[in-house]
XYZ file of C-alpha atoms in Angstrom:
611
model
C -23.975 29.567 24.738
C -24.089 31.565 21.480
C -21.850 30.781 18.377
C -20.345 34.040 18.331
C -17.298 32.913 16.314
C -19.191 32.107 12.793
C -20.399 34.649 10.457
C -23.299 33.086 8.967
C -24.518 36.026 6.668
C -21.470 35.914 5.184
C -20.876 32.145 4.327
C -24.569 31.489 3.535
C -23.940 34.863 1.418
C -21.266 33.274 -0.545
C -23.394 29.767 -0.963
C -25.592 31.494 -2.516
C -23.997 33.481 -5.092
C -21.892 30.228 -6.135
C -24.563 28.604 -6.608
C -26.461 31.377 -8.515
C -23.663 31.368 -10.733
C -22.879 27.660 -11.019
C -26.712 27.119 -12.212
C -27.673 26.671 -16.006
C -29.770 29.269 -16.990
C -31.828 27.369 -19.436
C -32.291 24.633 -16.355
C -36.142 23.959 -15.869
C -36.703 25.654 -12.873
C -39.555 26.248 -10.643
C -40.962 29.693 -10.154
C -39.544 29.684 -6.482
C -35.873 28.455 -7.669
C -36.069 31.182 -10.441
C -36.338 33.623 -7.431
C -33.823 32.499 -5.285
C -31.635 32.095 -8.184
C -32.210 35.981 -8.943
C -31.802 36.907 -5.646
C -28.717 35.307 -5.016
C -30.270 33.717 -1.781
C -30.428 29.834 -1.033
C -32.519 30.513 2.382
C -34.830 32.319 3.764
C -35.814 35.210 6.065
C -34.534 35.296 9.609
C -36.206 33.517 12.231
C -37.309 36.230 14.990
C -36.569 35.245 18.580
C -40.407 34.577 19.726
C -40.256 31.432 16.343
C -36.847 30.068 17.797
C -38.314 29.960 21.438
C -41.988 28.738 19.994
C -39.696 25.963 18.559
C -37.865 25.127 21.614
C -40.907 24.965 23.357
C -42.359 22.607 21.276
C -39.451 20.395 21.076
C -39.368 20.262 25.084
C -35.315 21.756 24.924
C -32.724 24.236 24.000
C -31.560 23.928 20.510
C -27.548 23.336 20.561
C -25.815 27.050 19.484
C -24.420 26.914 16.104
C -28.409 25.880 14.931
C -29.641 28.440 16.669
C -27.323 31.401 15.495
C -27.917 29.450 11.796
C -31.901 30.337 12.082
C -31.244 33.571 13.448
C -30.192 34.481 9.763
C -32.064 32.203 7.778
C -35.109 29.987 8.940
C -34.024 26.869 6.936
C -32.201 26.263 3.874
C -32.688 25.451 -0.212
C -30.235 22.637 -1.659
C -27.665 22.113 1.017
C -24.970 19.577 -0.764
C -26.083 17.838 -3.187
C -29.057 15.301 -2.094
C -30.976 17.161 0.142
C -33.295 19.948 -1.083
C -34.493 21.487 1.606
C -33.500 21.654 5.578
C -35.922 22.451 8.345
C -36.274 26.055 9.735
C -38.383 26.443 13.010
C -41.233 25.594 11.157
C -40.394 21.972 10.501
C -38.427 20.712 12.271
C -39.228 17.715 14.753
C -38.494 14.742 16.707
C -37.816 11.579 14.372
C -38.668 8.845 16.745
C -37.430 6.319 13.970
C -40.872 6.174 11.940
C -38.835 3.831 9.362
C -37.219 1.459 11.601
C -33.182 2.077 10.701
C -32.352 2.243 14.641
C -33.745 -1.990 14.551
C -31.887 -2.402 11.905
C -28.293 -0.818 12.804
C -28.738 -2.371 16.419
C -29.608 -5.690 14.265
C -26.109 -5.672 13.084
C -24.136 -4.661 15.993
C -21.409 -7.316 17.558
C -21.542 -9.155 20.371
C -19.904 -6.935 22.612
C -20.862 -3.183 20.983
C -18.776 -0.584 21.727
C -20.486 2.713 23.356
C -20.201 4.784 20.435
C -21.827 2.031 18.504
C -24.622 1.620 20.526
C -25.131 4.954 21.378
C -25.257 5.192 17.193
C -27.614 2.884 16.973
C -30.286 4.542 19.675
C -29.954 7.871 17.839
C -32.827 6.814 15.613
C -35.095 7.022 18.143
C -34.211 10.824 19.729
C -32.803 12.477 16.947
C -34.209 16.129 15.523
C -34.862 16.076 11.589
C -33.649 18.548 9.779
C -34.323 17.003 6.149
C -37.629 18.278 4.918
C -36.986 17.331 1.111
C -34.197 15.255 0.195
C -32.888 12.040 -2.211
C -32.984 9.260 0.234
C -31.218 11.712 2.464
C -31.747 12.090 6.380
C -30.330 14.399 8.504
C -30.521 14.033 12.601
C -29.403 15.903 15.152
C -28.762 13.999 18.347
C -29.581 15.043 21.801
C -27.441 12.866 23.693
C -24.282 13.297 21.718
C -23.397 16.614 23.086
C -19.524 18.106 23.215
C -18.405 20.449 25.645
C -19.873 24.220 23.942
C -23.462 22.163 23.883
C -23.124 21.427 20.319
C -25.225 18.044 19.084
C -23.915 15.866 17.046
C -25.225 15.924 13.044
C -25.944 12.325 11.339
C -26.126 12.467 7.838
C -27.436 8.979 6.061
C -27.967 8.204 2.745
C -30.111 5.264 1.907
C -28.436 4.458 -1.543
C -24.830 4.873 0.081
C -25.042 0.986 1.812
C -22.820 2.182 4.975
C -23.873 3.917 8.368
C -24.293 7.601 8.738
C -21.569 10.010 8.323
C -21.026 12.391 11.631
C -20.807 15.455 12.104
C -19.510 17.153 14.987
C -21.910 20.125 15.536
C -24.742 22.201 12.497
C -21.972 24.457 11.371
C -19.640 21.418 11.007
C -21.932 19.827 8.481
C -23.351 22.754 6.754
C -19.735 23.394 6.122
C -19.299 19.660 4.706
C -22.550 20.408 2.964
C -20.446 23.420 1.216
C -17.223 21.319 0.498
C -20.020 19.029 -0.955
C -21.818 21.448 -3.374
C -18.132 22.519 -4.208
C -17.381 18.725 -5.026
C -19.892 17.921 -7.175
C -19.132 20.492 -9.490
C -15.845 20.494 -9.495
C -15.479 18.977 -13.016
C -17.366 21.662 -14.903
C -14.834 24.095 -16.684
C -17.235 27.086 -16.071
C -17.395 26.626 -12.032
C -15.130 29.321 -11.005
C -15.283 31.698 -8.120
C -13.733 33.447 -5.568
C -13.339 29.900 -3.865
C -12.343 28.203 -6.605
C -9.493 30.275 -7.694
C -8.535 30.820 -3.244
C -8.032 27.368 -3.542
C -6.086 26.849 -6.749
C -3.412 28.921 -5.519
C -2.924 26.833 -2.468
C -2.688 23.941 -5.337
C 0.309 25.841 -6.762
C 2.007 26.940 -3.784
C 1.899 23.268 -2.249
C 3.018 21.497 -5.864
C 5.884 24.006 -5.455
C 6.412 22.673 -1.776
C 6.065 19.050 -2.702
C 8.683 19.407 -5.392
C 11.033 21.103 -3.406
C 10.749 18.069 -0.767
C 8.423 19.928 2.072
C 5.881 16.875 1.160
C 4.423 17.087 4.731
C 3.550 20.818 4.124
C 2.332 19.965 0.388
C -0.042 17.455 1.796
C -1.924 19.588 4.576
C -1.985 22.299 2.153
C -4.202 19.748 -0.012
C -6.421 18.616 1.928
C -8.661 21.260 2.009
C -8.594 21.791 -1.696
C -9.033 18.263 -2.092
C -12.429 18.453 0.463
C -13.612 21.012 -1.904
C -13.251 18.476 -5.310
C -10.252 20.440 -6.967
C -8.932 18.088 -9.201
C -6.090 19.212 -9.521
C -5.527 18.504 -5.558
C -7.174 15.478 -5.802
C -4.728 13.911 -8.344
C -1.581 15.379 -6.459
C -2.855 14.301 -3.300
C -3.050 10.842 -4.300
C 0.457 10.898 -5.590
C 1.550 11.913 -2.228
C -0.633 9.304 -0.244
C 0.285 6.636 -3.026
C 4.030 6.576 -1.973
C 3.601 7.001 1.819
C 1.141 4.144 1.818
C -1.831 6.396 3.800
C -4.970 4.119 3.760
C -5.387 1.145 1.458
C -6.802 2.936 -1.246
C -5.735 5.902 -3.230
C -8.130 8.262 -5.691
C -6.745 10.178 -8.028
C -9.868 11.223 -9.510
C -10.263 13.004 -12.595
C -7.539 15.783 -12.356
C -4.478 13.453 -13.477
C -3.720 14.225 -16.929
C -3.809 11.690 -19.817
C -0.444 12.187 -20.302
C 0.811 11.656 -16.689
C -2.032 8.552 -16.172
C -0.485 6.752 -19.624
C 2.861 7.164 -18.253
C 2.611 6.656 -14.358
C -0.492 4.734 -14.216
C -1.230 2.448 -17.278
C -3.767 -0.346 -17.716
C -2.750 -3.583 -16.103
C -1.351 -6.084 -18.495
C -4.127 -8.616 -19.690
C -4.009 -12.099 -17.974
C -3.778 -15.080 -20.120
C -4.905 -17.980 -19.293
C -7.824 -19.251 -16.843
C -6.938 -18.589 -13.247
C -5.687 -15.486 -12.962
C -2.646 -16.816 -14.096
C -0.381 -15.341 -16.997
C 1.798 -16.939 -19.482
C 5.075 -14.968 -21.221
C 6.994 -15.979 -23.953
C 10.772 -14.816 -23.711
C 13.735 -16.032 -25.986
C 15.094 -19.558 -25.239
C 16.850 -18.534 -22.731
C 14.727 -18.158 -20.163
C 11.262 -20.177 -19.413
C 7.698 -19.007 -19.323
C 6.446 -17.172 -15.865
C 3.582 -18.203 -14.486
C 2.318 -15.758 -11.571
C -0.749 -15.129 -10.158
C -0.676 -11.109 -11.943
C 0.851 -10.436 -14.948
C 3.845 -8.266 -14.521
C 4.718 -4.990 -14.794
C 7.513 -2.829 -16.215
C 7.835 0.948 -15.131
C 9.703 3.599 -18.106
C 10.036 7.047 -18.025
C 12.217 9.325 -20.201
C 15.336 10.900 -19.688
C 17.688 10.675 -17.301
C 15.616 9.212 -14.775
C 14.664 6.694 -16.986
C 17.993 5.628 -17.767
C 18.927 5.290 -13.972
C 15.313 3.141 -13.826
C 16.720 0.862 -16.441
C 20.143 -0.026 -14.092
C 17.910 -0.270 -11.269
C 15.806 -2.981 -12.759
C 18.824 -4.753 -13.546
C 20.528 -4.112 -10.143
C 17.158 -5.476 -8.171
C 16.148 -8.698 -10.678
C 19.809 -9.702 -8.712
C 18.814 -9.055 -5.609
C 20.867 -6.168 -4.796
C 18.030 -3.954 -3.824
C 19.741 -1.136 -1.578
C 22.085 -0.451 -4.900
C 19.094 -0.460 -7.060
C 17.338 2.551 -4.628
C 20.622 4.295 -4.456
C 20.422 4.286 -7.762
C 17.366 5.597 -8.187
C 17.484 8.322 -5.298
C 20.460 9.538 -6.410
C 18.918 10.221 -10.157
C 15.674 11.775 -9.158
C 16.483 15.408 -8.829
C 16.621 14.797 -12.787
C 13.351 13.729 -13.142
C 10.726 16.377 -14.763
C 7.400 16.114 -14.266
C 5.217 16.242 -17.082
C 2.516 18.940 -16.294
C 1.651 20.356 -13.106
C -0.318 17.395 -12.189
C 2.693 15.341 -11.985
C 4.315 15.192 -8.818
C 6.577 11.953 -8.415
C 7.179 8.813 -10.439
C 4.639 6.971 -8.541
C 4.760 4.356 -11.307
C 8.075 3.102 -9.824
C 5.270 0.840 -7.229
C 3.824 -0.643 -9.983
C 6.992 -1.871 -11.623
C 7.177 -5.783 -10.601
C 10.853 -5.802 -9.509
C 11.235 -1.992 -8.188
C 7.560 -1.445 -6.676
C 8.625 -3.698 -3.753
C 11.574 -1.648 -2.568
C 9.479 1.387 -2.045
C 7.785 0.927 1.260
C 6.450 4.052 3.117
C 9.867 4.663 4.402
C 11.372 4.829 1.588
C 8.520 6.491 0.131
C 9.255 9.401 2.561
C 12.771 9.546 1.496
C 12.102 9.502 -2.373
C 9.606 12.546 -1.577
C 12.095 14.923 0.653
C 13.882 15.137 -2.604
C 13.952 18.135 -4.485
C 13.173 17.347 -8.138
C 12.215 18.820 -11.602
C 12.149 22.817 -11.356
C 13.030 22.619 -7.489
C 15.913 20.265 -7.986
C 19.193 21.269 -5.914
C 23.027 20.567 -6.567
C 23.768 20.563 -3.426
C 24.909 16.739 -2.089
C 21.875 14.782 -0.571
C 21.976 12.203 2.170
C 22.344 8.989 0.785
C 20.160 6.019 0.895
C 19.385 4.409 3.673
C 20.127 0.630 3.230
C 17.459 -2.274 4.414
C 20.222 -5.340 4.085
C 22.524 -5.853 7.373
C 24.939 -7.819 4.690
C 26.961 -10.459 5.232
C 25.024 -14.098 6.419
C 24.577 -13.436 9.860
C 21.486 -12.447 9.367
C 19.756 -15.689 8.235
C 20.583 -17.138 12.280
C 17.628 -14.825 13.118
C 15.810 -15.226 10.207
C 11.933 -16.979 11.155
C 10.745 -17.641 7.420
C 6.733 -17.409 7.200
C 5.783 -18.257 4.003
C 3.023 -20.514 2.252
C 5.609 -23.302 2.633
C 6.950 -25.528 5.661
C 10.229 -24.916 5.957
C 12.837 -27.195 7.640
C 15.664 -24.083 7.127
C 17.752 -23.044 4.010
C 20.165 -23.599 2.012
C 22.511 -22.186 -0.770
C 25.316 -22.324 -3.102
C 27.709 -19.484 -3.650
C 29.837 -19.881 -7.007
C 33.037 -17.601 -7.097
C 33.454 -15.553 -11.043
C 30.333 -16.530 -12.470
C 27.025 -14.737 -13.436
C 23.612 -15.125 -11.868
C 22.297 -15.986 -15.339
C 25.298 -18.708 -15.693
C 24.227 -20.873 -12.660
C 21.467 -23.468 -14.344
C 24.612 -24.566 -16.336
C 26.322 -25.534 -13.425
C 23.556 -26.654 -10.484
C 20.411 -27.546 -13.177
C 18.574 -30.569 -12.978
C 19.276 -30.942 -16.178
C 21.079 -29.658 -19.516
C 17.263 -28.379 -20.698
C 16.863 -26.212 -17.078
C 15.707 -22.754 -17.979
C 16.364 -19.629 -15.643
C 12.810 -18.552 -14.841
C 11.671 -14.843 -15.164
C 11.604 -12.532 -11.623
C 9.053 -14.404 -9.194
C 7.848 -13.891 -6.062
C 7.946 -16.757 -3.155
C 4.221 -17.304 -3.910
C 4.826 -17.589 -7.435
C 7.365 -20.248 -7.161
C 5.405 -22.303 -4.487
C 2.909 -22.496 -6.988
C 5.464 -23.780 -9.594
C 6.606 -26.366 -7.284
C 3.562 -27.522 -6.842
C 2.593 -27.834 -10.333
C 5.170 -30.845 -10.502
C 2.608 -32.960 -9.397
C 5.073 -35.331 -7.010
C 8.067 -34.820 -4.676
C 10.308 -37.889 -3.320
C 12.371 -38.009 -0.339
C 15.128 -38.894 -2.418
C 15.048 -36.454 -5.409
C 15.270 -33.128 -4.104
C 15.514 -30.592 -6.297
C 14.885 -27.216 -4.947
C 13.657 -24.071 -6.986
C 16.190 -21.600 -5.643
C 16.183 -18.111 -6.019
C 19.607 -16.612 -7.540
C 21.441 -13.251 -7.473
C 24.627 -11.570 -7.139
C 26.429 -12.541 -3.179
C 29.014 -9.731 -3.913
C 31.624 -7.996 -6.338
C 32.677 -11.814 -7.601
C 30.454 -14.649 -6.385
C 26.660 -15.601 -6.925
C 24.212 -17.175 -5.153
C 21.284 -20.114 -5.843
C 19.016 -19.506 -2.594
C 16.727 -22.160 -0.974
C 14.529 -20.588 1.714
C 12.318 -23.305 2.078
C 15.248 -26.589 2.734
C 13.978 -29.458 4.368
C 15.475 -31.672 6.816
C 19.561 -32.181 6.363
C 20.432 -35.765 6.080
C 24.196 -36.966 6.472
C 23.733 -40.282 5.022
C 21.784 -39.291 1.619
C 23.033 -35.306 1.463
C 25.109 -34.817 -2.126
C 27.075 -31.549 -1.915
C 26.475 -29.413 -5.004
C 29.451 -27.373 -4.508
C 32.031 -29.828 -6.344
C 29.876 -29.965 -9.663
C 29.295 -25.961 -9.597
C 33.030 -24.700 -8.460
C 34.266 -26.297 -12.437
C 36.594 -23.518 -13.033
C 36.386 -21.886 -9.946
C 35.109 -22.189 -6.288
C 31.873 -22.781 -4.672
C 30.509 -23.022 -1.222
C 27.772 -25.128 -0.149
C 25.286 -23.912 3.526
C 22.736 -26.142 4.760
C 21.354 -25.126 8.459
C 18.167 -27.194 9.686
C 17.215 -25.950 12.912
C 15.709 -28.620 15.942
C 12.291 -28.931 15.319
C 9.205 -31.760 14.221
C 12.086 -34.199 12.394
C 14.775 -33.352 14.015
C 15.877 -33.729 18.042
C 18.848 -31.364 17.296
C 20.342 -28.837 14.987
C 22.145 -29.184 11.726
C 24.514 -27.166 9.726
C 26.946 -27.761 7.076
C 29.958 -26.004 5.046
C 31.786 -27.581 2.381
C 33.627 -25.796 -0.309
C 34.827 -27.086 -3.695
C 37.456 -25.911 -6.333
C 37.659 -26.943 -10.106
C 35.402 -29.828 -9.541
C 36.796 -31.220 -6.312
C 35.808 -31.239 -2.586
C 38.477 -29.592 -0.716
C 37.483 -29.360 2.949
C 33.617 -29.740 4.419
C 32.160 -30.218 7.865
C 28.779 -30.695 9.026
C 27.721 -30.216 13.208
C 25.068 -32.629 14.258
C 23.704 -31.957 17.600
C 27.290 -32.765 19.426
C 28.729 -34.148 16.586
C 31.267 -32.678 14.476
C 32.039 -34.510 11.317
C 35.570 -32.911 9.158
C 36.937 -33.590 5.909
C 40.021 -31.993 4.531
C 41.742 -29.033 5.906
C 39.168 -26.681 6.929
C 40.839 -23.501 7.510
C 41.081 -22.120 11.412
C 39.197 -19.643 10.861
C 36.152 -21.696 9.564
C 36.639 -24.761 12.475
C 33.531 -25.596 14.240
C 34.864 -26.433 17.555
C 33.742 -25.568 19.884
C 30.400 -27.400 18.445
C 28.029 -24.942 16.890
C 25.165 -24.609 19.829
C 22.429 -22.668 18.930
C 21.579 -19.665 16.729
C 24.467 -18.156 18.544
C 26.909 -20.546 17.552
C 25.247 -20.490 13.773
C 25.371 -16.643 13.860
C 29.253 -17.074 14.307
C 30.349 -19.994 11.544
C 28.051 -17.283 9.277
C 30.034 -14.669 10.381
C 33.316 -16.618 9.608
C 32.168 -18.276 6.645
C 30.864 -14.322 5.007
C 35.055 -13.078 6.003
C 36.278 -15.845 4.695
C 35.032 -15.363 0.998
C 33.933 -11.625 0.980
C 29.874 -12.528 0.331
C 26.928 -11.608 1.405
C 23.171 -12.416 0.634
C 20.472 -9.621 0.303
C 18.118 -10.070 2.913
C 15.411 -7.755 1.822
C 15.062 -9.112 -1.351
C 15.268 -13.063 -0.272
C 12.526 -11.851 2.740
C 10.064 -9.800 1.268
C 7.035 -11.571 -0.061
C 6.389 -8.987 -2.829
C 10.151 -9.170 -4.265
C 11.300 -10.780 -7.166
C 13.908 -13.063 -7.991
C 14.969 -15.101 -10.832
C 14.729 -18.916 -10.278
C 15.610 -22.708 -11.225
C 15.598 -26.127 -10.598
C 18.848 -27.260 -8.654
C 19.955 -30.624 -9.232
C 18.956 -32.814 -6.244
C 20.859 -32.700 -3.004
C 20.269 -35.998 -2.340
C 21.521 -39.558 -3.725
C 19.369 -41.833 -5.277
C 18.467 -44.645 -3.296
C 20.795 -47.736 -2.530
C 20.090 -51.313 -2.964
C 17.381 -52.408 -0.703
C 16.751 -48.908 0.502
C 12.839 -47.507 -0.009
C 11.912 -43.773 -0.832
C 8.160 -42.329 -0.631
C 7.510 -40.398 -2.782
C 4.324 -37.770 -2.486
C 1.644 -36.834 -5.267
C -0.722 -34.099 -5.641
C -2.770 -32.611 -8.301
């Protein structure tokens, strides 16, 4: 079957004058270069039909179509990409039969149960054509047995130096062309490589920048990848913008064609670590305590109006009210400018320690479908979508899975009073510091740098934010066991002033044969009305409104889900589940008091030390 729909004089044509051009004329070049170079011509004269069949005789078979058509204008090939120098006409080429051993050592390395493709792969050493004649390390192999359905073989192309297996090709023509994108990419970078090509694909650049801002980012980004194939860097840089915020792969190259100006802004060096260990060490006011996290954090500005709306965002999500904080910034972004035409989003926002979290790929999707800069619209957008259910209902369901055992949770919810006001009423002590933004990680690691725990001092680092319009939360995700006879209810000593409601649920588990779950709420100092469920008990104090009663006995996650329900009606709160869920969030924390009473005469304690 002939290739019939490939016009080889006319794509070898343009290699060749590219490459004429793109050469340095005072390069020290060999007589024959110097020639091809003048001619305009990277290969050479047609193969006639009698030197195609002579070859197919030879090699005992029918050479696969797009190869053949290939010789029939040129019988091999000068520089094709970038490492390999010359490729075989009918005059060199030949069976490989794996005179350097590779196809032992790939099938060395194969699994215990190979796939096909793997070991068929690794038996190509052994069949394959060779088409490199003169090359860096290079090999190219044309495989027999990997056939498609229009007889095409399939092309291997391995570089020694590259430490990973061949890259494949589906057929000649589809690597030749790769070998093209390749000579493209290489010299990409040079100001004086421009073409016909060059300047084809720039304009597709433009247009899909244009697209991208105006929200069609699915359009922008197939319109880039073949400009990005070919090494613009232009493409390259906005590419990676686009792939950066919907989280495409786990890596993302921006290459060379970000500006300085857009990389200084969007994409700054990471913060130097202080101390041994990875860890980092921050001096604030005395206020607030020293942070110790495994990376030193990160704060994303930008200018204007965007900026400003990134500034009440950062203070909206260090509280824990996430969705607000992305409404917030959503509904600012058709202000945002970029700041040259390599700029396409502020993809900085996912480095920023508090805000990077709340953009995952959905959300990345959303922020892009947003016209902004020059193709910013007045016209009313959608609004945010929200990731918190609100209300409490939510932690019934809630499976925790973090680096620490945990028995269930707990929190505190204190009516009129700031986030930033809570060590003052639930610290351990007068000296407890409100710890900067840290991530469930980072404050396991603080825990643990105690040294000891006791069964009868336990003072949870909880995480603290805003619950609603009026109340505040101090969050324990990680609770352990509740105990009736030793639990101390913080709420009286944190309601001074005002109210405060107390949660502890411990689900049936290792140390415990049933559940547990307790309410009690407080007002200037005193208790006014608690229960807790054990199992089938139900223990009251005080008048605990009807609508808060736990008969009939709270059974299950079903019966938790409820007294949630009630309890989140009852005083018009909610807790942010995204940002008390998500390992990469941040919240500010401190040492509670402990919810436990010391010991009583002739009681023992164990207490646990590590370090």
């Amino acid at each position: 079957m002939a290739d019939t729909t490939f016009n080889w004089r006319s794509f070898l044509t343009r290699w060749s004058e590219e490459w004429a051009d793109a050469c340095d004329p005072d390069d020290a070049l060999t007589d024959e270069e110097e020639a091809a170079q003048r001619a305009r011509w990277l290969g050479f004269a047609p193969a006639s039909g009698a030197r195609i069949e002579a070859l197919e005789e030879r090699l005992g078979c029918r050479l696969p179509p797009s190869y053949r058509t290939f010789l029939e204008v040129s019988d091999g090939w000068r520089n094709a990409g970038g490492f390999v120098g010359l490729l075989a006409g009918t005059g060199n080429a030949r069976w490989y039969e794996d005179e350097d051993g590779f196809g032992e050592e790939f099938r060395s390395h194969l699994g215990e149960q190979p796939s096909p493709e793997e070991l068929a792969e690794a038996g190509m050493w052994s069949r394959a054509l060779q088409l490199d004649v003169e090359s860096d390390s290079t090999y190219v192999l044309m495989d027999p047995q990997a056939v498609s359905g229009d007889g095409e073989w399939a092309v291997y192309c391995y570089h020694v130096w590259a430490c990973g297996p061949p890259e494949r090709y589906a057929s000649f023509r589809e690597f030749m062309e790769g070998m093209y994108h390749q000579f493209h990419y290489l010299r990409a970078g040079s100001p004086g490589f421009i073409n016909a090509t060059t300047r084809a694909l720039d304009a597709v650049v433009e247009e899909a920048w244009y697209a991208a801002l105006g929200g069609e980012y699915e359009r922008a980004e197939a319109a880039l990848v073949e400009p990005d194939a070919f090494g613009r860097p232009r493409a390259k840089a906005l590419l990676g913008q686009l792939r950066l915020l919907l989280k495409e792969g786990a890596s993302y190259s921006m290459g060379f064609g970000l500006s300085a100006e857009v990389q200084a802004q969007e994409i700054p060096p990471a913060p130097v670590t202080g101390s041994a260990g990875g860890r980092h060490s921050t001096v604030h006011s005395p206020a607030v305590g020293p942070l110790w996290t495994k990376a030193a954090p990160f704060r994303y500005t930008t200018p204007g109006a965007f900026g400003v709306a990134v500034e009440e965002a950062w203070e909206l999500a260090r509280w824990g009210d996430t969705d607000a904080a992305w409404s917030t910034l959503l509904a600012a972004l058709p202000s945002w400018q970029p700041l040259d035409p390599t700029h396409l989003a502020p993809v900085g926002l996912l480095r920023d320690s508090l805000l990077g979290p709340l953009v995952t790929a959905e959300r990345g999707r959303e922020l892009l479908a947003v016209p902004r800069g020059p193709r910013a619209m007045t016209s009313p957008r959608p609004a945010a979508k929200t990731l918190d259910p609100g209300g409490l209902a939510w932690l019934a369901d809630w499976e925790p899975q973090g680096l620490r055992l945990s028995e269930g949770y707990r929190f505190v919810l204190v009516e009129a009073t700031e986030p930033a006001e809570l060590p003052a009423r639930l610290g351990a002590d007068a000296d407890t510091v409100l710890h900067e933004p840290m991530t469930d990680w980072d404050a396991d690691q603080l825990v643990h740098g105690r040294g000891e725990s006791s069964t009868y001092d336990d003072r949870p680092l909880v995480a603290v934010g805003r619950a609603a319009q009026r109340w505040s939360f101090a969050f324990d995700g990680a609770a352990r066991a509740f105990d009736a006879n030793r639990f101390v209810s913080p709420a009286a000593a944190a309601s001074r002033g005002t109210r405060a409601v107390a949660v502890w649920s411990t689900p049936a588990g290792q140390h415990r044969p049933s559940s547990a779950f307790h309410l009690s709420v407080a007002e200037n100092g005193e208790e006014l009305y608690a229960f807790t469920v054990d199992g089938p008990e139900v223990v009251r104090s005080g008048a605990v409104p009807p609508a808060l009663d736990p008969e009939p006995a709270l059974a299950g996650r079903a019966g938790e889900s409820r007294a949630l329900e009630a309890i989140a009606a009852e005083f018009g709160v909610s807790l942010p589940r995204f940002a008390l869920t998500s390992p990469d969030c941040r919240l500010h924390r401190f040492t509670t008091r402990s919810w436990t009473r010391p010991p009583g005469p002739g009681e023992t304690y164990m207490v646990v030390r590590w370090g």
